[in-house]
Amino acid sequence: MKAKETLIVGAGVIGLTLAYELLKRGQPVRVLEQNRSSEGATRAAAGMLATDHELIPALHQLAAASRQLYPDLVRELFNETGIDSGYKENPFRLIRADGDIRFASVGQIDPVQLTRSLRHAIKARGGVIEEQTMVTGLLRAGATVVGVATSNGKREAGNVVVASGRGSEALLATSGVEIATVPVKGECLAVRLTGHVLTETLFSDDVYLVPKFDGRIIIGATERIGDETTGVSVSGIEHLLQAAARLFPAIREAEIVDIWSGIRPQTADGLPYLGQVPGVGHLFVATGHHRHGILLAPITASVLADEVTGITPKYELRPFSLHESRRNTNATHH
């Protein structure tokens, strides 16, 4: 008998990387996306594989493991699809009032190219990506999830993984599962410089400047807590450009090539929700990554694929689980 599919709700970088990992392990996969793939927080990301100085300590172990997975992941994807994910390592300067911290080499990725290569690889391996498909509820048989209800009909599943960013909270609530995330809108822009070259990533409390392999510089990002609108404000871009010019004055001569925004899901304690939902069979969650979804995608895919296939993950996931005390803590900060 053919194994039932794992349904992944959300075709951002988390959902797609997990789909690819499960397919590599021989699992049938279907990804459901209400819009088009990777149009949410993923598209808005600059793609820095952040240093531990920017992360809360509980994320350090997962982040280190995830960084180590990236070179092999992008090499595999390139070999399978011919698409360059824009992975490169360059100098990184963390700008602080008490003195700058310099790193000789910090990785970065192009999120749009990465997700494009993932989509191609998933389809080539027999996975299915259904776009324009709104998931409206989880189907249960007693204490077990057996599929989802969508705008295009019901879908049966062997497992369901909810990885739909901010949309995860409402979807899980349809099955009585509570999580609490706050929307944080981030606005960014891309510029192009002639005559000046930025050779290192610059990161301060106010702004970051990330030089990309195609000559663009990504400048970001505002953090508008509670804002779920899709527009980009003049005040936000003005703030970013002024802060960027203080770090790298040549930015004033740059040409703006793109402006965009995305909504990132943040939890009260700053940790994503990862793993099986306690008390509900065959239901898993991967959301709340906030600013670190790109960085944590490979390790999230690895540990979730372990859980889905019945393998004990190598990492302690309790800080990231949906246990009662954590749900209550996050809810009180909502």
XYZ file of C-alpha atoms in Angstrom:
334
model
C 0.000 0.000 0.000
C 1.306 3.445 -0.915
C 2.394 5.527 2.085
C 0.154 8.492 2.844
C 1.599 11.895 2.069
C 2.966 14.303 4.598
C 1.116 17.569 4.024
C 3.130 20.711 4.696
C 1.094 23.892 5.108
C 3.193 26.838 3.916
C 5.653 27.180 1.043
C 8.100 29.556 2.668
C 11.712 28.590 3.228
C 10.822 26.419 6.256
C 8.105 24.423 4.483
C 10.090 23.967 1.280
C 13.318 22.924 3.000
C 11.382 20.380 5.062
C 9.623 19.052 1.950
C 12.987 18.574 0.232
C 14.455 16.794 3.275
C 11.481 14.424 3.550
C 11.649 13.611 -0.165
C 15.342 12.771 0.204
C 14.283 10.301 2.903
C 11.791 8.659 0.564
C 8.654 10.222 2.037
C 5.800 11.368 -0.266
C 5.144 15.093 0.241
C 2.556 17.690 -0.751
C 3.031 21.393 0.058
C -0.050 23.618 0.285
C 0.329 27.396 -0.124
C -2.454 29.981 0.005
C -0.624 32.435 -2.260
C 2.364 31.717 -4.459
C 5.436 30.068 -2.979
C 7.783 32.192 -0.869
C 5.876 35.457 -1.081
C 5.715 36.028 2.684
C 8.529 36.579 5.165
C 10.960 34.554 3.023
C 10.967 37.012 0.134
C 11.499 39.881 2.552
C 14.612 38.362 4.132
C 18.150 39.592 3.480
C 19.557 36.074 3.823
C 22.222 36.662 6.467
C 23.241 33.547 8.376
C 23.472 35.527 11.583
C 26.253 35.444 14.163
C 25.555 34.249 17.690
C 25.842 37.841 18.943
C 22.458 38.496 17.308
C 20.797 35.380 18.753
C 19.437 34.518 22.161
C 21.600 31.777 23.745
C 18.939 29.065 23.467
C 19.276 29.276 19.669
C 23.075 29.002 19.520
C 23.293 25.209 19.181
C 20.634 24.940 16.467
C 22.043 27.955 14.622
C 25.573 26.522 14.597
C 24.287 23.200 13.269
C 22.201 24.950 10.629
C 25.122 27.047 9.369
C 27.166 23.867 8.934
C 24.397 22.294 6.836
C 24.153 25.173 4.358
C 27.158 24.552 2.068
C 26.112 20.945 1.385
C 22.455 21.937 0.938
C 23.179 24.572 -1.692
C 25.665 22.263 -3.451
C 23.043 19.494 -3.622
C 20.406 21.896 -4.914
C 22.754 23.263 -7.565
C 23.654 19.751 -8.709
C 19.973 18.811 -8.957
C 18.572 22.026 -10.465
C 21.427 24.104 -11.888
C 20.141 27.070 -9.854
C 22.677 29.064 -7.823
C 21.239 29.879 -4.369
C 23.627 32.806 -3.967
C 25.523 31.302 -1.033
C 28.702 33.171 -0.213
C 30.833 34.029 2.768
C 32.148 37.517 3.329
C 33.520 39.674 6.158
C 30.956 40.832 8.710
C 31.153 43.821 11.058
C 28.869 44.071 14.070
C 28.759 47.767 14.950
C 28.311 48.445 18.665
C 28.678 51.449 20.927
C 31.341 49.675 22.988
C 33.405 48.753 19.936
C 32.899 46.897 16.684
C 33.210 43.120 16.453
C 34.626 41.809 13.182
C 34.146 38.336 11.746
C 36.394 37.176 8.919
C 33.708 35.121 7.234
C 29.932 34.888 7.722
C 27.650 33.109 5.285
C 24.686 34.542 3.435
C 22.162 33.268 0.914
C 19.748 34.705 -1.646
C 16.323 33.679 -0.257
C 14.525 34.075 -3.594
C 17.062 31.912 -5.441
C 17.186 29.382 -2.600
C 13.423 28.864 -2.616
C 13.379 28.756 -6.415
C 15.929 25.937 -6.379
C 13.971 24.138 -3.644
C 10.748 24.306 -5.673
C 12.494 22.821 -8.727
C 14.162 20.081 -6.659
C 10.907 19.163 -4.888
C 9.050 18.775 -8.164
C 11.927 16.825 -9.741
C 11.821 14.375 -6.823
C 8.078 13.822 -7.223
C 6.810 16.232 -4.584
C 3.720 18.351 -5.237
C 3.350 22.084 -4.536
C -0.256 23.300 -4.639
C -0.444 27.085 -4.786
C -3.556 29.274 -4.395
C -4.843 26.689 -1.907
C -6.060 28.084 1.411
C -6.005 25.577 4.256
C -9.080 26.324 6.365
C -8.925 23.630 9.024
C -7.378 20.427 10.326
C -9.313 17.168 9.964
C -9.253 14.937 13.042
C -10.273 11.414 13.905
C -10.319 11.524 17.689
C -6.909 12.674 18.910
C -5.233 12.204 15.530
C -4.993 14.592 12.585
C -5.835 12.787 9.346
C -5.786 15.635 6.818
C -6.808 19.210 6.117
C -9.768 21.083 4.707
C -8.837 23.506 1.909
C -10.446 25.959 -0.472
C -10.023 23.238 -3.117
C -11.475 20.347 -1.098
C -10.204 17.930 1.535
C -6.718 16.426 1.514
C -5.922 13.244 3.425
C -2.535 12.954 5.070
C -0.321 10.615 7.025
C 1.147 13.651 8.806
C 0.439 17.382 8.769
C 3.150 19.979 9.385
C 1.976 23.554 9.967
C 4.712 25.903 8.712
C 2.676 28.858 7.546
C 4.304 31.693 9.480
C 1.768 34.056 11.012
C -1.068 31.988 9.550
C -0.075 29.026 11.719
C -1.779 30.407 14.828
C -5.259 30.661 13.288
C -4.985 27.276 11.575
C -3.913 25.455 14.739
C -6.717 27.174 16.667
C -9.280 25.436 14.425
C -8.198 22.218 16.132
C -7.998 23.636 19.652
C -4.202 24.018 19.629
C -3.037 27.346 21.044
C 0.148 29.173 20.158
C 0.815 32.894 20.380
C 2.786 34.815 17.781
C 2.921 38.529 17.164
C 3.260 39.917 13.632
C 6.389 41.990 13.095
C 6.494 43.794 9.780
C 9.911 44.334 8.253
C 10.534 46.839 5.472
C 13.623 46.579 3.253
C 15.116 48.026 0.110
C 17.756 47.070 -2.412
C 20.155 49.602 -3.920
C 22.903 49.504 -6.502
C 26.128 51.494 -6.293
C 28.489 52.532 -9.052
C 32.016 53.555 -8.218
C 31.936 52.218 -4.659
C 32.115 48.650 -3.438
C 30.893 47.375 -0.086
C 33.007 44.326 0.754
C 31.598 43.460 4.188
C 28.187 43.066 5.761
C 27.486 45.889 8.211
C 25.096 45.225 11.099
C 24.042 47.699 13.797
C 21.046 48.099 16.103
C 19.386 50.408 13.555
C 20.160 48.876 10.181
C 22.053 46.250 8.237
C 23.711 46.459 4.820
C 24.259 43.158 3.020
C 26.235 43.122 -0.271
C 24.825 40.437 -2.606
C 26.630 38.442 -5.298
C 24.805 40.314 -8.092
C 26.028 43.758 -6.991
C 22.945 44.822 -5.038
C 23.094 45.933 -1.408
C 20.128 44.936 0.763
C 19.268 47.514 3.439
C 16.923 46.507 6.250
C 14.915 46.165 8.241
C 12.310 48.025 10.202
C 10.493 46.170 12.979
C 6.877 47.285 13.192
C 5.359 45.157 15.940
C 1.690 44.322 15.481
C 1.604 45.635 11.892
C 0.231 43.185 9.322
C -0.245 45.656 6.472
C 1.611 44.930 3.247
C 2.630 48.453 2.234
C 6.002 50.131 2.701
C 6.065 53.449 4.561
C 8.059 56.515 3.555
C 9.113 56.944 7.195
C 10.427 53.380 7.330
C 12.544 53.733 4.201
C 13.718 57.191 5.279
C 14.862 55.777 8.633
C 16.750 52.925 6.946
C 18.480 55.183 4.421
C 19.571 57.693 7.071
C 20.929 54.917 9.289
C 22.648 53.255 6.309
C 24.309 56.510 5.261
C 25.766 56.936 8.747
C 27.507 53.568 8.385
C 28.395 53.829 4.700
C 28.077 57.411 3.362
C 28.417 56.325 -0.300
C 24.866 54.935 -0.027
C 23.622 58.475 -0.715
C 24.820 58.055 -4.317
C 23.099 54.697 -4.816
C 20.156 53.930 -7.074
C 17.117 52.296 -5.454
C 16.166 49.136 -7.362
C 13.464 47.592 -5.154
C 11.423 48.180 -1.990
C 9.364 45.539 -0.180
C 8.018 44.293 3.138
C 7.197 41.003 4.852
C 5.457 39.861 8.036
C 7.560 37.812 10.457
C 6.017 35.712 13.254
C 7.547 36.372 16.676
C 6.941 34.514 19.934
C 7.114 36.144 23.363
C 10.204 34.178 24.393
C 11.901 34.589 21.016
C 12.054 30.846 20.301
C 10.280 29.152 17.404
C 7.706 26.422 17.923
C 9.182 23.146 16.638
C 8.059 19.548 16.759
C 5.061 17.345 17.385
C 2.023 18.909 19.035
C 1.550 17.232 22.444
C -1.606 15.158 22.673
C -2.398 15.301 18.950
C -1.202 12.461 16.749
C 0.502 13.157 13.424
C 0.421 16.964 13.848
C 3.677 18.932 13.795
C 4.509 22.626 13.841
C 7.425 24.772 12.640
C 6.755 28.473 13.037
C 7.731 31.568 15.026
C 11.265 31.851 13.631
C 10.964 35.677 13.451
C 14.176 37.068 11.903
C 15.955 33.715 11.730
C 13.858 31.568 9.407
C 16.483 31.539 6.656
C 19.287 30.733 9.088
C 17.361 27.965 10.856
C 15.692 26.367 7.808
C 18.153 23.468 7.271
C 18.239 22.391 10.925
C 14.474 22.870 11.284
C 14.006 20.587 8.271
C 16.380 18.003 9.730
C 14.798 17.784 13.191
C 11.208 17.915 11.875
C 11.976 15.195 9.319
C 13.382 13.107 12.186
C 10.202 13.567 14.207
C 7.884 12.900 11.257
C 9.726 9.664 10.433
C 9.912 8.482 14.051
C 13.599 9.179 14.680
C 14.673 10.883 17.909
C 16.324 14.214 16.923
C 19.929 14.789 17.975
C 18.976 18.094 19.597
C 16.939 18.845 22.698
C 13.701 20.318 21.374
C 11.896 20.884 24.661
C 12.619 24.651 24.702
C 10.890 24.845 21.312
C 7.957 22.520 21.991
C 4.322 23.448 22.552
C 4.300 22.338 26.187
C 1.668 23.964 28.384
C 3.905 26.271 30.426
C 5.412 27.789 27.306
C 2.050 28.293 25.617
C 0.806 30.135 28.705
C 3.939 32.287 28.891
C 3.632 33.314 25.267
C -0.102 33.934 25.583
C 0.356 36.323 28.512
C 2.763 38.387 26.418
C 0.502 38.375 23.370
